[in-house]
């Protein structure tokens, strides 16, 4: 079965690992968010692509949910001591990857090509494609001003409420090579349990990707990033409350309006008999346990998602 997953880092990467464990080599293509990318200390960092790469290869720090396990911070300490930018924490092992990627980009290699080379180095059984090779950057508008994504997320600890999200460059961006082909060949599409505005939104802001999903003839299944109406990590719950008006499955479904056939939600979010769906009654709700606390839980959720995708 050929599956395309749209994903950010964190929970999205974990579900992707569960799907990769279940599917045959070559059956899974992950389209990763690049709206979080930044240039820091002269290095190009792609946090979500790297979380996917590190999670799928077993190199991720499972507690922090980003960067490498067994990391050391000598470079960062030296940068700080020399008065350089150390607000965005790049570990020594992580820096190695950024050096290789940045050099390739400067030599004119596309982000998709260097991502494929890196995935090849760790022997991944699935493809990771950036949504686009073009420059696409998320900015958030808050009561304190408008910020580049990482300036708000890491620099300000994503404490400011978000009024609006902008995807700078999306209008001119084309899908990276392979993205449209993967979508056209897919037997199903999955939106990972990633933030609808910050992770899935930037991917769908590439209009050719959105159009391909709108015109698909196969099922599209989203997995809610919420458990008990709150994000497992990050600001998705607060953003849905403020920007969509609530955090029930209805509001999550609404954030993927006209794009999904089914929404997988956690048991703790299952609507009661008295809850009448108002916004998206045509979307099938699949209720299961969505918390991925270990590899077994990732695989169990992947099985539920695959069943919903094949229904
Ligand atoms: N997240 C933080 O909260 N603080 C950091 O200093 C930080 C550094 C960092 C470096 C490389 C990388 O791949 C990810 C990093 N992250 C950091 C995570 C990242 O900013 C976010 O988790 C994602 O962009 C949101 O999906």
CSV table of C-alpha atoms and ligand atoms in Angstrom, one decimal:
chain,number,residue,atom,x,y,z
A,1,UNK,CA,0.0,0.0,0.0
A,2,UNK,CA,1.4,3.4,-0.9
A,3,UNK,CA,0.9,6.0,1.8
A,4,UNK,CA,1.8,9.7,1.9
A,5,UNK,CA,2.0,11.3,5.4
A,6,UNK,CA,2.1,15.1,5.9
A,7,UNK,CA,4.0,15.7,9.1
A,8,UNK,CA,5.8,18.1,11.5
A,9,UNK,CA,8.3,16.8,14.1
A,10,UNK,CA,7.3,15.4,17.5
A,11,UNK,CA,4.1,13.3,17.5
A,12,UNK,CA,4.0,13.3,13.7
A,13,UNK,CA,7.5,11.7,13.6
A,14,UNK,CA,6.4,9.1,16.1
A,15,UNK,CA,3.3,8.1,14.1
A,16,UNK,CA,5.5,8.0,11.0
A,17,UNK,CA,7.9,5.6,12.7
A,18,UNK,CA,4.9,3.4,13.6
A,19,UNK,CA,3.7,3.4,10.0
A,20,UNK,CA,7.3,2.7,8.7
A,21,UNK,CA,7.5,-0.2,11.1
A,22,UNK,CA,4.2,-1.6,9.6
A,23,UNK,CA,4.5,-0.9,5.9
A,24,UNK,CA,6.9,-2.5,3.4
A,25,UNK,CA,10.1,-0.6,2.4
A,26,UNK,CA,9.3,2.0,-0.2
A,27,UNK,CA,5.6,2.2,0.6
A,28,UNK,CA,5.8,5.3,2.8
A,29,UNK,CA,6.6,8.9,1.7
A,30,UNK,CA,6.6,11.6,4.3
A,31,UNK,CA,6.1,15.2,3.3
A,32,UNK,CA,7.7,17.3,6.0
A,33,UNK,CA,7.1,20.9,7.1
A,34,UNK,CA,9.8,23.5,6.3
A,35,UNK,CA,8.0,26.5,7.7
A,36,UNK,CA,10.0,26.2,10.9
A,37,UNK,CA,13.4,26.3,9.1
A,38,UNK,CA,15.8,29.0,10.0
A,39,UNK,CA,19.4,30.1,9.4
A,40,UNK,CA,21.4,30.4,12.6
A,41,UNK,CA,25.1,30.9,13.0
A,42,UNK,CA,25.3,30.7,9.2
A,43,UNK,CA,23.7,27.2,9.3
A,44,UNK,CA,20.5,26.1,7.6
A,45,UNK,CA,18.4,24.2,10.2
A,46,UNK,CA,15.3,22.2,9.2
A,47,UNK,CA,13.9,21.2,12.6
A,48,UNK,CA,11.0,19.1,11.4
A,49,UNK,CA,12.9,17.3,8.6
A,50,UNK,CA,15.6,16.5,11.2
A,51,UNK,CA,13.1,15.3,13.8
A,52,UNK,CA,11.7,12.9,11.1
A,53,UNK,CA,15.3,11.8,10.1
A,54,UNK,CA,16.4,11.3,13.7
A,55,UNK,CA,13.2,9.6,14.8
A,56,UNK,CA,13.1,7.2,11.9
A,57,UNK,CA,16.8,6.3,12.3
A,58,UNK,CA,16.6,5.9,16.1
A,59,UNK,CA,19.0,8.9,16.7
A,60,UNK,CA,16.4,11.2,18.3
A,61,UNK,CA,16.5,12.3,21.9
A,62,UNK,CA,13.2,10.7,23.0
A,63,UNK,CA,12.7,12.9,26.0
A,64,UNK,CA,13.4,16.2,24.4
A,65,UNK,CA,11.7,15.1,21.2
A,66,UNK,CA,14.2,17.0,19.0
A,67,UNK,CA,17.9,16.8,18.4
A,68,UNK,CA,20.2,13.8,19.0
A,69,UNK,CA,20.4,11.4,21.9
A,70,UNK,CA,23.7,11.5,23.8
A,71,UNK,CA,24.2,15.1,22.6
A,72,UNK,CA,26.9,17.4,24.0
A,73,UNK,CA,26.9,21.2,23.8
A,74,UNK,CA,30.6,22.2,23.5
A,75,UNK,CA,30.1,24.2,20.3
A,76,UNK,CA,27.2,26.1,21.8
A,77,UNK,CA,29.1,26.9,25.0
A,78,UNK,CA,32.0,28.2,22.9
A,79,UNK,CA,29.6,30.2,20.7
A,80,UNK,CA,28.1,31.8,23.9
A,81,UNK,CA,31.5,32.5,25.4
A,82,UNK,CA,32.5,34.3,22.2
A,83,UNK,CA,29.3,36.4,22.4
A,84,UNK,CA,27.5,34.5,19.5
A,85,UNK,CA,23.8,33.6,19.1
A,86,UNK,CA,23.1,30.7,21.6
A,87,UNK,CA,19.3,31.1,22.0
A,88,UNK,CA,18.6,28.3,19.5
A,89,UNK,CA,20.4,25.3,21.0
A,90,UNK,CA,22.4,23.4,18.4
A,91,UNK,CA,24.2,20.3,19.9
A,92,UNK,CA,27.6,19.1,18.7
A,93,UNK,CA,26.2,16.0,16.9
A,94,UNK,CA,23.4,18.0,15.4
A,95,UNK,CA,25.9,20.7,14.1
A,96,UNK,CA,27.5,18.0,12.0
A,97,UNK,CA,24.3,17.5,10.0
A,98,UNK,CA,23.8,21.2,9.6
A,99,UNK,CA,27.3,21.7,8.3
A,100,UNK,CA,26.8,19.0,5.7
A,101,UNK,CA,23.4,20.3,4.6
A,102,UNK,CA,24.4,24.0,4.6
A,103,UNK,CA,27.5,23.3,2.4
A,104,UNK,CA,25.4,21.3,0.0
A,105,UNK,CA,22.7,24.1,-0.2
A,106,UNK,CA,25.5,26.6,-0.9
A,107,UNK,CA,26.8,24.4,-3.7
A,108,UNK,CA,23.3,24.6,-5.3
A,109,UNK,CA,22.0,21.1,-4.2
A,110,UNK,CA,18.3,21.3,-3.5
A,111,UNK,CA,16.9,20.7,0.0
A,112,UNK,CA,15.0,17.6,-1.2
A,113,UNK,CA,18.3,16.1,-2.7
A,114,UNK,CA,20.4,16.7,0.4
A,115,UNK,CA,17.5,15.3,2.6
A,116,UNK,CA,17.5,12.1,0.4
A,117,UNK,CA,21.3,11.8,0.8
A,118,UNK,CA,21.0,12.2,4.6
A,119,UNK,CA,18.2,9.6,4.7
A,120,UNK,CA,20.3,7.3,2.6
A,121,UNK,CA,23.2,7.6,5.0
A,122,UNK,CA,21.1,6.2,7.8
A,123,UNK,CA,19.4,3.6,5.6
A,124,UNK,CA,15.8,4.8,5.9
A,125,UNK,CA,13.2,2.5,4.4
A,126,UNK,CA,10.9,5.4,3.5
A,127,UNK,CA,11.3,8.7,1.7
A,128,UNK,CA,11.4,12.1,3.5
A,129,UNK,CA,10.5,14.9,1.1
A,130,UNK,CA,10.4,18.6,2.1
A,131,UNK,CA,7.1,20.1,1.1
A,132,UNK,CA,9.1,22.5,-1.1
A,133,UNK,CA,12.7,23.3,-2.1
A,134,UNK,CA,11.7,27.0,-2.2
A,135,UNK,CA,12.0,29.4,0.7
A,136,UNK,CA,8.8,29.1,2.8
A,137,UNK,CA,8.8,30.5,6.4
A,138,UNK,CA,6.0,30.6,9.0
A,139,UNK,CA,5.4,33.9,10.9
A,140,UNK,CA,3.1,34.3,13.8
A,141,UNK,CA,1.1,37.4,14.6
A,142,UNK,CA,0.6,37.9,18.4
A,143,UNK,CA,-0.6,40.7,20.6
A,144,UNK,CA,3.2,41.5,21.2
A,145,UNK,CA,3.9,41.8,17.5
A,146,UNK,CA,4.7,39.5,14.5
A,147,UNK,CA,7.6,37.1,14.8
A,148,UNK,CA,9.6,34.7,12.7
A,149,UNK,CA,8.5,31.2,13.8
A,150,UNK,CA,11.5,30.2,15.9
A,151,UNK,CA,11.9,33.6,17.4
A,152,UNK,CA,8.4,33.1,18.8
A,153,UNK,CA,8.6,29.4,19.5
A,154,UNK,CA,12.0,29.0,21.0
A,155,UNK,CA,13.1,32.7,21.6
A,156,UNK,CA,9.9,33.7,23.4
A,157,UNK,CA,9.0,30.1,24.6
A,158,UNK,CA,5.7,30.3,22.5
A,159,UNK,CA,4.1,32.1,25.4
A,160,UNK,CA,2.3,34.8,23.4
A,161,UNK,CA,-1.1,33.9,22.1
A,162,UNK,CA,-1.4,33.6,18.3
A,163,UNK,CA,-3.9,35.7,16.4
A,164,UNK,CA,-2.9,34.7,12.9
A,165,UNK,CA,-0.3,32.6,11.0
A,166,UNK,CA,1.3,33.6,7.8
A,167,UNK,CA,3.4,31.4,5.4
A,168,UNK,CA,5.8,33.7,3.7
A,169,UNK,CA,6.8,32.5,0.2
A,170,UNK,CA,4.1,29.9,0.0
A,171,UNK,CA,2.3,31.6,-2.9
A,172,UNK,CA,5.4,31.3,-5.1
A,173,UNK,CA,6.5,27.9,-3.8
A,174,UNK,CA,6.4,24.7,-5.9
A,175,UNK,CA,6.2,21.2,-4.4
A,176,UNK,CA,9.6,19.6,-4.1
A,177,UNK,CA,10.3,17.0,-6.8
A,178,UNK,CA,8.4,13.8,-6.0
A,179,UNK,CA,5.7,15.3,-3.8
A,180,UNK,CA,3.0,15.5,-6.4
A,181,UNK,CA,3.9,12.1,-7.9
A,182,UNK,CA,3.7,10.5,-4.5
A,183,UNK,CA,0.3,12.1,-3.9
A,184,UNK,CA,-1.0,10.9,-7.3
A,185,UNK,CA,0.3,7.4,-6.7
A,186,UNK,CA,-0.9,7.2,-3.1
A,187,UNK,CA,-3.6,4.7,-1.9
A,188,UNK,CA,-4.3,7.0,1.0
A,189,UNK,CA,-3.1,10.3,2.6
A,190,UNK,CA,-2.5,10.8,6.3
A,191,UNK,CA,-2.2,14.1,8.3
A,192,UNK,CA,0.0,13.2,11.2
A,193,UNK,CA,-0.9,14.4,14.8
A,194,UNK,CA,0.9,17.6,14.2
A,195,UNK,CA,-0.2,21.2,14.8
A,196,UNK,CA,-2.8,22.1,12.1
A,197,UNK,CA,-1.6,25.7,11.8
A,198,UNK,CA,2.2,25.3,12.3
A,199,UNK,CA,3.0,22.0,10.8
A,200,UNK,CA,0.3,20.8,8.4
A,201,UNK,CA,-0.7,24.4,7.4
A,202,UNK,CA,2.6,25.4,5.8
A,203,UNK,CA,2.6,22.2,3.7
A,204,UNK,CA,-0.9,22.8,2.5
A,205,UNK,CA,-0.1,26.5,1.8
A,206,UNK,CA,1.9,25.2,-1.2
A,207,UNK,CA,-1.2,25.5,-3.5
A,208,UNK,CA,-0.3,22.6,-5.8
A,209,UNK,CA,-0.1,20.3,-2.8
A,210,UNK,CA,-3.4,21.5,-1.4
A,211,UNK,CA,-5.0,21.1,-4.9
A,212,UNK,CA,-3.7,17.5,-5.3
A,213,UNK,CA,-5.2,16.6,-1.9
A,214,UNK,CA,-8.5,18.3,-2.7
A,215,UNK,CA,-8.7,16.4,-6.0
A,216,UNK,CA,-7.6,13.0,-4.7
A,217,UNK,CA,-9.7,9.9,-5.3
A,218,UNK,CA,-8.4,8.1,-2.2
A,219,UNK,CA,-9.1,8.6,1.5
A,220,UNK,CA,-7.4,11.2,3.6
A,221,UNK,CA,-7.2,10.5,7.4
A,222,UNK,CA,-6.1,13.1,10.0
A,223,UNK,CA,-4.9,12.2,13.5
A,224,UNK,CA,-5.8,14.8,16.1
A,225,UNK,CA,-2.8,16.2,18.0
A,226,UNK,CA,-5.0,16.7,21.1
A,227,UNK,CA,-5.6,14.5,24.1
A,228,UNK,CA,-8.2,15.6,26.5
A,229,UNK,CA,-8.6,18.9,24.5
A,230,UNK,CA,-4.9,19.8,25.0
A,231,UNK,CA,-1.8,19.3,22.9
A,232,UNK,CA,0.5,16.5,24.0
A,233,UNK,CA,3.3,19.0,23.5
A,234,UNK,CA,3.4,22.5,22.1
A,235,UNK,CA,0.8,25.2,21.5
A,236,UNK,CA,-1.8,23.4,19.3
A,237,UNK,CA,-4.5,23.4,22.0
A,238,UNK,CA,-4.2,27.0,22.8
A,239,UNK,CA,-4.1,28.0,19.1
A,240,UNK,CA,-7.2,26.0,18.3
A,241,UNK,CA,-9.0,27.6,21.3
A,242,UNK,CA,-8.1,31.1,20.2
A,243,UNK,CA,-8.1,30.8,16.4
A,244,UNK,CA,-10.8,28.2,15.8
A,245,UNK,CA,-13.0,28.7,18.9
A,246,UNK,CA,-12.6,25.4,20.6
A,247,UNK,CA,-10.7,22.1,21.0
A,248,UNK,CA,-13.3,19.5,20.5
A,249,UNK,CA,-12.9,17.1,17.5
A,250,UNK,CA,-15.3,19.3,15.6
A,251,UNK,CA,-12.8,22.2,15.7
A,252,UNK,CA,-9.9,19.9,14.8
A,253,UNK,CA,-11.9,18.6,11.8
A,254,UNK,CA,-12.8,22.1,10.8
A,255,UNK,CA,-9.1,23.1,10.7
A,256,UNK,CA,-8.8,20.5,7.8
A,257,UNK,CA,-12.0,21.6,6.1
A,258,UNK,CA,-12.7,20.0,2.8
A,259,UNK,CA,-9.6,17.9,3.0
A,260,UNK,CA,-10.3,14.8,5.2
A,261,UNK,CA,-12.6,11.9,5.2
A,262,UNK,CA,-11.9,10.7,8.8
A,263,UNK,CA,-10.4,12.1,12.0
A,264,UNK,CA,-8.7,9.8,14.5
A,265,UNK,CA,-9.2,11.1,18.0
A,266,UNK,CA,-8.2,10.0,21.5
A,267,UNK,CA,-10.8,8.3,23.7
A,268,UNK,CA,-10.6,11.3,26.1
A,269,UNK,CA,-12.0,13.5,23.3
A,270,UNK,CA,-14.8,11.2,22.2
A,271,UNK,CA,-18.0,13.3,21.9
A,272,UNK,CA,-20.9,12.4,24.3
A,273,UNK,CA,-24.3,11.4,23.0
A,274,UNK,CA,-25.5,14.9,23.6
A,275,UNK,CA,-22.7,16.6,21.5
A,276,UNK,CA,-24.2,17.4,18.1
A,277,UNK,CA,-21.5,17.9,15.5
A,278,UNK,CA,-22.1,21.3,14.0
A,279,UNK,CA,-19.1,22.1,11.8
A,280,UNK,CA,-18.1,18.9,10.0
A,281,UNK,CA,-20.8,16.2,10.4
A,282,UNK,CA,-19.7,14.3,7.3
A,283,UNK,CA,-16.3,13.4,8.7
A,284,UNK,CA,-16.0,9.9,10.2
A,285,UNK,CA,-14.6,9.9,13.8
A,286,UNK,CA,-12.4,7.0,14.7
A,287,UNK,CA,-11.9,6.7,18.5
A,288,UNK,CA,-8.7,5.1,19.9
A,289,UNK,CA,-5.8,5.7,22.2
A,290,UNK,CA,-3.6,8.2,20.5
A,291,UNK,CA,-0.9,8.7,23.1
A,292,UNK,CA,2.4,7.2,21.8
A,293,UNK,CA,4.4,6.5,24.9
A,294,UNK,CA,6.4,3.6,23.4
A,295,UNK,CA,7.1,1.9,20.1
A,296,UNK,CA,4.2,-0.5,20.7
A,297,UNK,CA,1.7,2.4,21.0
A,298,UNK,CA,3.1,4.0,17.8
A,299,UNK,CA,2.5,0.7,15.9
A,300,UNK,CA,-1.0,0.3,17.4
A,301,UNK,CA,-2.0,3.8,16.4
A,302,UNK,CA,-0.4,3.2,12.9
A,303,UNK,CA,-2.6,0.1,12.6
A,304,UNK,CA,-5.8,2.1,13.4
A,305,UNK,CA,-4.8,4.8,11.0
A,306,UNK,CA,-4.1,2.3,8.2
A,307,UNK,CA,-7.5,0.6,8.8
A,308,UNK,CA,-9.2,4.0,8.7
A,309,UNK,CA,-7.3,4.9,5.5
A,310,UNK,CA,-8.4,1.6,3.8
A,311,UNK,CA,-12.1,1.7,4.9
B,1,LIG,N1,13.3,23.6,20.6
B,1,LIG,C1,13.5,24.3,21.7
B,1,LIG,O1,12.5,24.5,22.5
B,1,LIG,N2,14.7,25.0,22.0
B,1,LIG,C2,15.8,24.9,21.2
B,1,LIG,O2,16.8,25.5,21.5
B,1,LIG,C3,15.6,24.1,20.0
B,1,LIG,C4,16.7,23.8,19.2
B,1,LIG,C5,16.6,23.0,18.1
B,1,LIG,C6,17.7,22.7,17.3
B,1,LIG,C7,17.6,21.8,16.3
B,1,LIG,C8,16.3,21.2,16.0
B,1,LIG,O3,16.2,20.4,14.9
B,1,LIG,C9,15.2,21.5,16.8
B,1,LIG,C10,15.3,22.4,17.8
B,1,LIG,N3,14.2,22.7,18.7
B,1,LIG,C11,14.4,23.4,19.8
B,1,LIG,C12,12.9,22.1,18.4
B,1,LIG,C13,12.2,23.0,17.3
B,1,LIG,O4,12.3,24.3,17.4
B,1,LIG,C14,10.6,22.8,17.5
B,1,LIG,O5,10.3,21.6,18.2
B,1,LIG,C15,10.0,22.6,16.1
B,1,LIG,O6,10.4,23.6,15.2
B,1,LIG,C16,8.5,22.7,16.3
B,1,LIG,O7,8.0,21.6,15.5
